[in-house]
Coordinates of C-alpha atoms (C1' of nucleotides) in Angstrom, one line a residue:
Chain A
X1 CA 0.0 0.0 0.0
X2 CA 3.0 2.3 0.6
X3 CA 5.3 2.8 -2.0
X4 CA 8.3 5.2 -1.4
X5 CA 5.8 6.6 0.7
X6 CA 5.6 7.2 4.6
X7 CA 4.7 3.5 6.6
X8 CA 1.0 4.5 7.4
X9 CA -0.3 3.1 10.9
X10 CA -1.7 -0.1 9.4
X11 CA 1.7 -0.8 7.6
X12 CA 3.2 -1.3 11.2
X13 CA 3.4 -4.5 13.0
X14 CA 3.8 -4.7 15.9
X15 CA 2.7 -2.4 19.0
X16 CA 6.8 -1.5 19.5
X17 CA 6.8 -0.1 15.8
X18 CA 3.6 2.0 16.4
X19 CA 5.0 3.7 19.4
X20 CA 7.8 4.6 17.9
X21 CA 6.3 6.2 14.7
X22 CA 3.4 8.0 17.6
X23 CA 7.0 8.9 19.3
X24 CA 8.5 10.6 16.2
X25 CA 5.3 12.6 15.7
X26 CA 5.3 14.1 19.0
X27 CA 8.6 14.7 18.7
X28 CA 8.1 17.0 14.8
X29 CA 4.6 18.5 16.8
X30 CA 6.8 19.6 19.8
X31 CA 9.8 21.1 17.5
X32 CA 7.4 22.6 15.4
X33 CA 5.6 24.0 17.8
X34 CA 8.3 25.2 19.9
X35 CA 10.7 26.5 16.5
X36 CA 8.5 26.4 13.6
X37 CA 9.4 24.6 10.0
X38 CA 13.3 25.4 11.0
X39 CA 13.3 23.7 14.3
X40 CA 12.1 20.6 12.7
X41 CA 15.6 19.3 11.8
X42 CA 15.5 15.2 11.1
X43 CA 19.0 14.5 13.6
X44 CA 16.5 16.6 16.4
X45 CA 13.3 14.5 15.8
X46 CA 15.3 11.6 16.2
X47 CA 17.0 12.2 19.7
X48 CA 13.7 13.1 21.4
X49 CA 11.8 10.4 19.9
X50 CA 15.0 8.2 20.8
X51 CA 15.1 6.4 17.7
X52 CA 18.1 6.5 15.3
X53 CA 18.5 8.5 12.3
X54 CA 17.9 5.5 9.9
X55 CA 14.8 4.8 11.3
X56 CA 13.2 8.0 11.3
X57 CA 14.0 7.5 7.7
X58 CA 12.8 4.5 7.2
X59 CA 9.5 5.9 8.7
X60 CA 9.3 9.1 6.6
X61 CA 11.4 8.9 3.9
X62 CA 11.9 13.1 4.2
X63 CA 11.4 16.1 6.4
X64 CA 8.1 16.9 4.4
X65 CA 6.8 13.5 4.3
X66 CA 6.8 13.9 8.2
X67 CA 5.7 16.8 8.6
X68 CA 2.7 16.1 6.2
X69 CA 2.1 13.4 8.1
X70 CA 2.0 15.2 11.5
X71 CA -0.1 17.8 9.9
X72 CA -2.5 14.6 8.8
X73 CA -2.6 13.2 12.1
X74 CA -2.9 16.8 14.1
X75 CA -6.0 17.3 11.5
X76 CA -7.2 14.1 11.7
X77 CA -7.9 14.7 15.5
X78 CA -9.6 18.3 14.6
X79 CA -12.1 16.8 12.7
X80 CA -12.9 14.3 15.4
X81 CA -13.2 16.9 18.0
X82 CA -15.2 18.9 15.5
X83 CA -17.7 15.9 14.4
X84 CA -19.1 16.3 17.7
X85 CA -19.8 19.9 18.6
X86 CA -23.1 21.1 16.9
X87 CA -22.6 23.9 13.9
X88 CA -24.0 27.5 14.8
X89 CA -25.1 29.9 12.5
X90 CA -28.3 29.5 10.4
X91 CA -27.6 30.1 6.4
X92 CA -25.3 27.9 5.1
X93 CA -22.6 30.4 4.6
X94 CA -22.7 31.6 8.2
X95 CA -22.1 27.9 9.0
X96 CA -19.4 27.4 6.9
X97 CA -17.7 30.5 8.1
X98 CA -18.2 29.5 11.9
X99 CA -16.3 26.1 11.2
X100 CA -13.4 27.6 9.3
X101 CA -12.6 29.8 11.7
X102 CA -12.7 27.9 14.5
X103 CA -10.5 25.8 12.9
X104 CA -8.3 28.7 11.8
X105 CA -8.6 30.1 15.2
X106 CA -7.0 27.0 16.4
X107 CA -4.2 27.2 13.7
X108 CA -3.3 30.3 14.8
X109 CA -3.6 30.1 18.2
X110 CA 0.0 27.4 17.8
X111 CA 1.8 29.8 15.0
X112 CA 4.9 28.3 15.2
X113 CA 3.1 24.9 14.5
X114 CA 1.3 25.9 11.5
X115 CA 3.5 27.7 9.6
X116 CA 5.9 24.1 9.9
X117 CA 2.7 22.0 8.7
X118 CA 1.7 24.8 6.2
X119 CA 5.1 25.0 4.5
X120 CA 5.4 21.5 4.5
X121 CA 2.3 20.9 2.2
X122 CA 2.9 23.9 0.3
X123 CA 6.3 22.2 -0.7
X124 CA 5.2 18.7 -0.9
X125 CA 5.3 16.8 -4.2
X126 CA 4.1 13.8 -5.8
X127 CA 5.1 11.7 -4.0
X128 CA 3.4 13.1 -1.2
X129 CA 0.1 12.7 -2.7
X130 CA -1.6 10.1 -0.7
X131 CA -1.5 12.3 2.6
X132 CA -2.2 15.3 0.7
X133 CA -5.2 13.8 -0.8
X134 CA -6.3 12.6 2.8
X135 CA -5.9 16.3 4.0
X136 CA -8.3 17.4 1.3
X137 CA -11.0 14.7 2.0
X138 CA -11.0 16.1 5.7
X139 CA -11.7 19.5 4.8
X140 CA -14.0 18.9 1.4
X141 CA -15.8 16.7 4.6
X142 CA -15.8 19.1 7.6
X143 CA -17.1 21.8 4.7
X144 CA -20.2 19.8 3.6
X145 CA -21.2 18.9 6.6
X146 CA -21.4 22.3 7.4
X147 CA -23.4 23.2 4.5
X148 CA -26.0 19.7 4.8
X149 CA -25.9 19.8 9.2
X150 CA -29.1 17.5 9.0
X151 CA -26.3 14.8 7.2
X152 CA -28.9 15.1 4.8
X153 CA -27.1 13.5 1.5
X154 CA -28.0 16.6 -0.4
X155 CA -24.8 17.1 -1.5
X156 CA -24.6 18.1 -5.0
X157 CA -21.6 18.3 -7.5
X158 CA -21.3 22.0 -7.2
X159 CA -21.5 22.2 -3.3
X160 CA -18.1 20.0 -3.8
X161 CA -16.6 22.4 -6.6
X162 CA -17.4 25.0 -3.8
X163 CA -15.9 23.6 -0.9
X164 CA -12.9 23.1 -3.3
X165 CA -12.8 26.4 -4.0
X166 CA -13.2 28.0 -0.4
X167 CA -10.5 25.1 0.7
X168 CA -8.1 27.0 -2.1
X169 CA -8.9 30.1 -0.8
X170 CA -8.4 28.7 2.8
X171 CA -4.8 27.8 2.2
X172 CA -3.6 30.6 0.2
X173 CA -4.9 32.8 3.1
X174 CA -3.2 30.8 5.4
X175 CA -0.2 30.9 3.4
X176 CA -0.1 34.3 3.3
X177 CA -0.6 34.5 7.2
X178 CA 2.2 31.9 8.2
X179 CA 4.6 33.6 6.1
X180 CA 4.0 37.2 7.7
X181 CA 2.1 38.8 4.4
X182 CA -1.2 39.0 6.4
X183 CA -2.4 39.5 9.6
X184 CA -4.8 37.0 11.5
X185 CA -7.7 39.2 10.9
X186 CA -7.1 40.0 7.3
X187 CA -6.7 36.3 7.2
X188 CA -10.3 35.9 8.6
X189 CA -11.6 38.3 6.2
X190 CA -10.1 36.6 3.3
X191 CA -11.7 33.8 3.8
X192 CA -14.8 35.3 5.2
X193 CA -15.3 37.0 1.6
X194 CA -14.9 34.4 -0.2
X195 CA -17.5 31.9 1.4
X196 CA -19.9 35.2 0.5
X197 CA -19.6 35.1 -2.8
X198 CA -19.6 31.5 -3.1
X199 CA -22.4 30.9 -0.9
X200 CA -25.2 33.7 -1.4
X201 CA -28.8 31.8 -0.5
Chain B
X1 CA 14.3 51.5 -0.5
X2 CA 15.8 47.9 -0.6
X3 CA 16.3 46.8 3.8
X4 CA 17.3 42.9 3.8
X5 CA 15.8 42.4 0.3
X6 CA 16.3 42.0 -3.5
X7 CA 18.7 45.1 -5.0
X8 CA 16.0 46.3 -7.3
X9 CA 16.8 47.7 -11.0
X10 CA 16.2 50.8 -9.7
X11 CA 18.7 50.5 -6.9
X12 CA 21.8 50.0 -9.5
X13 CA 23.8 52.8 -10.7
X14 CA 26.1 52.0 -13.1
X15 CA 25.1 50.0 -16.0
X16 CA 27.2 47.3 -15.4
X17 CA 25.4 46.4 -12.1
X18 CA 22.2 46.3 -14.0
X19 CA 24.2 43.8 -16.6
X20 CA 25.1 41.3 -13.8
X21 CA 21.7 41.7 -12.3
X22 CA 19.9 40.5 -15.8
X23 CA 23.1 37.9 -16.3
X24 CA 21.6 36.7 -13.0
X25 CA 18.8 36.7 -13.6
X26 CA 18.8 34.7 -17.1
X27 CA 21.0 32.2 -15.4
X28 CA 18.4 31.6 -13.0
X29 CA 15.7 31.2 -15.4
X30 CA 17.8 29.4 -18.2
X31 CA 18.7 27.2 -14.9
X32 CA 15.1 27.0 -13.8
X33 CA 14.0 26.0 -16.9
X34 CA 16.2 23.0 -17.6
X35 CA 15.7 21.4 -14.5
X36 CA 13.5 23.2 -11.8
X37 CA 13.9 24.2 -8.2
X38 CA 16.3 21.5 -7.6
X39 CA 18.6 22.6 -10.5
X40 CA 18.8 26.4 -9.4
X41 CA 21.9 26.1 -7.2
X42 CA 23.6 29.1 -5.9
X43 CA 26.8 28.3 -7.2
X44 CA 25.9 27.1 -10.7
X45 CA 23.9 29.9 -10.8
X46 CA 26.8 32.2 -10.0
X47 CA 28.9 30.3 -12.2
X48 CA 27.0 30.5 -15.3
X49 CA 26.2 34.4 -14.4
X50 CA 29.8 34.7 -14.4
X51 CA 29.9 36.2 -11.3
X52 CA 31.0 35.4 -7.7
X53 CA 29.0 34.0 -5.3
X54 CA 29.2 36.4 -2.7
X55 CA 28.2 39.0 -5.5
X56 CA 25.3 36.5 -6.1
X57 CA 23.9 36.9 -2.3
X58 CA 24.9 40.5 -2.6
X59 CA 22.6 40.8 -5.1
X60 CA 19.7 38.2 -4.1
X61 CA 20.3 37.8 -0.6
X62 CA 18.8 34.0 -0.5
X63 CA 17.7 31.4 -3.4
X64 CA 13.8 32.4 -2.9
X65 CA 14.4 35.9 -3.4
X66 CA 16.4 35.3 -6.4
X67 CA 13.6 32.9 -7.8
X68 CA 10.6 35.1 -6.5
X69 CA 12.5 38.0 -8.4
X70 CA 12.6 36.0 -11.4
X71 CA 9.3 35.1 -11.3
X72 CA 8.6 39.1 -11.1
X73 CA 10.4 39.7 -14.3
X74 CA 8.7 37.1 -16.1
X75 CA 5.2 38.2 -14.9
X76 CA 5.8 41.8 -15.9
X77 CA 6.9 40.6 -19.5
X78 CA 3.8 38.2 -19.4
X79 CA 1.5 41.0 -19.1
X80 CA 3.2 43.6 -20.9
X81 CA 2.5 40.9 -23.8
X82 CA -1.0 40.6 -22.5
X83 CA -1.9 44.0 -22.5
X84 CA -2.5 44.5 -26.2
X85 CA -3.9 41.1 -27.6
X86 CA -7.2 41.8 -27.8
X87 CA -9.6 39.6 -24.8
X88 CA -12.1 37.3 -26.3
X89 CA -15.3 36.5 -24.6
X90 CA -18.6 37.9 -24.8
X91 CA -19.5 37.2 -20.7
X92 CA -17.0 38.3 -18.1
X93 CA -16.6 34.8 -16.7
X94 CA -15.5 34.0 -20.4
X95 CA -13.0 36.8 -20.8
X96 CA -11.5 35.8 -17.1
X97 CA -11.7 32.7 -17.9
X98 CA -10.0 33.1 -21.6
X99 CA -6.9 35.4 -19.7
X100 CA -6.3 32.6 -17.5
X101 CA -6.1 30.5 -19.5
X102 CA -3.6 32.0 -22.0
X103 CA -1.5 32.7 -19.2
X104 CA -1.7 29.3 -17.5
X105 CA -0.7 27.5 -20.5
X106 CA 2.6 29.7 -20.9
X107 CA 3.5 28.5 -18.1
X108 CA 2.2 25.1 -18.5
X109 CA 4.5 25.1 -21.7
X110 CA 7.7 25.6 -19.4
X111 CA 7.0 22.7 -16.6
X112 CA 10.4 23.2 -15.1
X113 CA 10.7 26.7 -14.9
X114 CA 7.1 26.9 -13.9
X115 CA 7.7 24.5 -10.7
X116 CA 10.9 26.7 -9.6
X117 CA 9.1 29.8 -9.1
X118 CA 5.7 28.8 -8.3
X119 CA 8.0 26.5 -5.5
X120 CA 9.8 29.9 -4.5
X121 CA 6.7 32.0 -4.4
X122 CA 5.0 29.2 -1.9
X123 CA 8.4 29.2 0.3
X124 CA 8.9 33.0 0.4
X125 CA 8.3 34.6 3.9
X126 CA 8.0 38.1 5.2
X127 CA 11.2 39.2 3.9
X128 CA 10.2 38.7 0.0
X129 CA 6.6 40.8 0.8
X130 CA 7.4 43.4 -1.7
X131 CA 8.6 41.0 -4.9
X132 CA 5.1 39.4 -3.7
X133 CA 3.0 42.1 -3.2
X134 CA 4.2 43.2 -6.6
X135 CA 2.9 40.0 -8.3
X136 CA -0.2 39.9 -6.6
X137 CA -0.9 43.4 -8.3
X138 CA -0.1 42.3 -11.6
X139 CA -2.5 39.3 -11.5
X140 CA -5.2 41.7 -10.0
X141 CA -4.8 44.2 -12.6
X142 CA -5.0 41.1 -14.9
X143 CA -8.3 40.0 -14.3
X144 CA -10.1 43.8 -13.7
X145 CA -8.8 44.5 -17.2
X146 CA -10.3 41.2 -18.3
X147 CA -13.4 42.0 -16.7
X148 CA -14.1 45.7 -18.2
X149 CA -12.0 45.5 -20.9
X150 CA -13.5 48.7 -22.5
X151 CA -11.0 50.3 -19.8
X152 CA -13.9 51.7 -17.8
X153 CA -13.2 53.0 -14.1
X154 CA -16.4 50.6 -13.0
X155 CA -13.8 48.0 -11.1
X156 CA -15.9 47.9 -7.2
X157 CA -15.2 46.4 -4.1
X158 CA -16.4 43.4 -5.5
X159 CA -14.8 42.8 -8.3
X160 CA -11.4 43.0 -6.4
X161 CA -12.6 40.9 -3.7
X162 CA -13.5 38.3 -6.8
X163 CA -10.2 39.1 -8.1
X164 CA -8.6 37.8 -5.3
X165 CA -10.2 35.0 -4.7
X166 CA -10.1 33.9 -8.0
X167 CA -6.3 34.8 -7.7
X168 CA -6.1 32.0 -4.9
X169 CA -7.6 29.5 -6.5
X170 CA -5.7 30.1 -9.1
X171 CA -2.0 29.9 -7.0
X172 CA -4.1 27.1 -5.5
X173 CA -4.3 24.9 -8.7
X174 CA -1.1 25.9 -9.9
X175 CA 0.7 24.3 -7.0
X176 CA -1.7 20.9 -7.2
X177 CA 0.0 20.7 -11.2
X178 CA 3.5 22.2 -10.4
X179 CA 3.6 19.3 -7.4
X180 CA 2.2 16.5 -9.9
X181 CA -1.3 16.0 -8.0
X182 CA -3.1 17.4 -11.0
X183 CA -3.0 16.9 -14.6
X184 CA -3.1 20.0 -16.9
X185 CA -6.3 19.5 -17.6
X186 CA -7.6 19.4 -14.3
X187 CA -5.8 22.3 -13.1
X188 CA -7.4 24.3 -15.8
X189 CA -10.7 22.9 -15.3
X190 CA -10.6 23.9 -11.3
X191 CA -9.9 27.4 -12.2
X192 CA -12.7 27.5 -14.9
X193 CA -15.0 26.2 -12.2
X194 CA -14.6 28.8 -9.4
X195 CA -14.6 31.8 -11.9
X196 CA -18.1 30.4 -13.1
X197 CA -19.3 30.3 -10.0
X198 CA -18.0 33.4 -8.7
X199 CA -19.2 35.3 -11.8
X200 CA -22.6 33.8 -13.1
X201 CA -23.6 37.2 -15.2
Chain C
dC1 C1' 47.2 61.6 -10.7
dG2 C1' 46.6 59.2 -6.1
dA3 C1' 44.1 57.5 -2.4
dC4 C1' 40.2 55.6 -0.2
dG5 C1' 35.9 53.1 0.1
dA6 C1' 32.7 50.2 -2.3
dA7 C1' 32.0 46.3 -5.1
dG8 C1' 33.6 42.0 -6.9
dT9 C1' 36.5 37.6 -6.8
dG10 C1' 37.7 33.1 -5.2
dG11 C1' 37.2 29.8 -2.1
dA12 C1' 37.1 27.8 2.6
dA13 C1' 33.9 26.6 6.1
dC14 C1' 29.5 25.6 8.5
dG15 C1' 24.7 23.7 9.1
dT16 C1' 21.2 20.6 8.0
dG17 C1' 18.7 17.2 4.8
dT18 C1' 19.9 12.9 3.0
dT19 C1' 22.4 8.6 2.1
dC20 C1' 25.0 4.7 3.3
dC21 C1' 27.6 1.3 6.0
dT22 C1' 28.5 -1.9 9.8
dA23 C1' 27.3 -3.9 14.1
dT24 C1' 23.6 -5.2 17.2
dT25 C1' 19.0 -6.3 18.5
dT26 C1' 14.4 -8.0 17.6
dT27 C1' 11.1 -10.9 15.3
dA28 C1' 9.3 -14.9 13.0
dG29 C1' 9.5 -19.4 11.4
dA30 C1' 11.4 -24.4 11.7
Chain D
dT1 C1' 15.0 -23.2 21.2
dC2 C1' 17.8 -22.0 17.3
dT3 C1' 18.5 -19.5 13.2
dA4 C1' 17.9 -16.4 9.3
dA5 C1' 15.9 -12.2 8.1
dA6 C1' 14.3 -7.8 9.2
dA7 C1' 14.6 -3.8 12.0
dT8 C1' 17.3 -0.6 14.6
dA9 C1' 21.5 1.8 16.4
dG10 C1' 25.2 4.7 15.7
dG11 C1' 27.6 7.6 13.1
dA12 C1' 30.4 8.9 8.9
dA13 C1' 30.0 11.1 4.5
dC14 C1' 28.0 14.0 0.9
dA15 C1' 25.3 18.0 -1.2
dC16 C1' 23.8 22.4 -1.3
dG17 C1' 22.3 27.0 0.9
dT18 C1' 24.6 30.3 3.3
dT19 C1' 28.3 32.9 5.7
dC20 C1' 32.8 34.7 6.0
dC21 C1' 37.4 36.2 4.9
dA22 C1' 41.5 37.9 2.4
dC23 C1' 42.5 39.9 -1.6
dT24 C1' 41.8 42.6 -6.0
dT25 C1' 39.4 45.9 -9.0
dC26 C1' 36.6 49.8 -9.9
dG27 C1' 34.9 54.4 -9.3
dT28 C1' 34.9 58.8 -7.2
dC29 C1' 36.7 62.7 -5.0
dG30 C1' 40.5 65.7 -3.5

DNA sequence: CGACGAAGTGGAACGTGTTCCTATTTTAGA
DNA sequence: TCTAAAATAGGAACACGTTCCACTTCGTCG
């Protein structure tokens, strides 16, 4: 199932093996969160997850393939905690907006964190696809239900096209704030905009 | 003018400065263009500039700004060409749609070069704002022309909001192709989707 | 013209991502 | 339980972005 990919959680064995690949991701989330993309150096990861540096590679065969992964995981656990807690707002864009920026809200409340996981996806290639795609199942997910709360199956070809589109505009905003071109707010607003235009009932 | 960034044309007296700056600057892009991101190194860059590295970083004080500022060049030429060819389309969303188009496939005719600066422009941080903020100007002032193109002052609030986001989507898709997760075709058909949906006449 | 500072040259050196190699430990199958 | 294969440890080595230094060349002002 993997390829030259990252060993996902069913690839591994044994209970050792998936303690040590849950070790390695704390370790990136700590460093990232503590330094940002910088302080996520591959010789670091591997001390405080005591693990050698071959076997952090043989886990994640590069810096982005971990920290894509972190940033799969970390998301992973947002949508969970997310599933649960009932959507305000009553048109569909106001309940689009409310998820996105709590979720953004949580971004930015750990800067140093997302701008490591940010950069990472922005630079991640091909052969990070898998992950990637995962990332953008989540969201495309977290953003219909938001439209459809009722889980109603409602959801039509172009309420996907537009949840594509406000996901675009989601991380080209949030580009633009982890790299210091825009401020939090403006980054709100950005995305705030769009979902208005998309989504006029 | 110039703090910790780029020396600008403007910034060079003598007309042998702006000579090493352009040498540069086509060694990047000749560089780029062979063999992407990966292929622009500092010192074959230098090298093939004929110039020293320490002139190199004097000049472009890191590889992003040296890409992002290549990517500026190539943009201004892009819509200096742009400007006069007539814009086809009888509905906005065509006319947008046609401009993007054009200009995507340009780029979509150089892969390599195309993946080293859109790369660069992802990776820049605070320090590259102007080169960027320059860029983003161009592309705005893109797709208001291809909106009114009878040059009328009519551009609202709106129409730069819709700029904008159909700016993002656009930087969107063109990292999904640029990082092999879509096909040509698809990244084309993503941007014609949100400018239908953001301008349905 | 002569001197002085700025700009450029050439290259050594450093940090970090990545690769690779050998020895040791763990795991799985007979 | 014993053994072969797989996984891990430990660390050297390499590549490329970046910095730095000593020296040379250029341009400007007296």
């Amino acid at each position: 199932m993997s390829s030259a990919n990252s060993l996902a959680v069913e690839d591994l064995g044994s209970a050792a093996q998936r303690d040590r690949r849950k070790r390695i991701l704390d370790a990136t989330i700590a460093l990232a969160s503590q330094g940002g993309f910088d302080a996520v150096q591959m010789r670091a990861v591997a001390e405080r997850a005591d693990v050698a540096l071959g076997t952090l590679y043989r886990y994640f065969p590069s810096k982005i393939h971990l920290l894509v992964s972190a940033l799969q995981r970390e998301f992973e656990r947002t949508e969970v905690a997310l599933r649960d807690k009932p959507i305000e707002g009553d048109t569909t864009a106001d309940r689009v907006i409310s998820v996105l920026k709590r979720t953004t809200r949580g971004m930015q409340s750990d800067a140093k964190l997302t701008e490591a996981l940010t950069r990472a996806f922005m630079f991640a290639d091909a052969s990070v696809a898998a992950e990637i795609h995962q990332v953008g199942m989540l969201l495309t997910s977290m953003l219909t239900r938001a439209m459809y709360p009722e889980g109603r199956d409602e959801v039509t070809e172009e309420d996907v096209q537009i949840a594509r589109v406000i996901g675009d505009v989601w991380l080209s905003a949030l580009v633009g704030w982890v790299t210091g071109r825009n401020s939090a707010a403006e980054t709100g607003q950005q995305i705030e905009v769009a979902v208005r235009l998309l989504l006029r009932d």
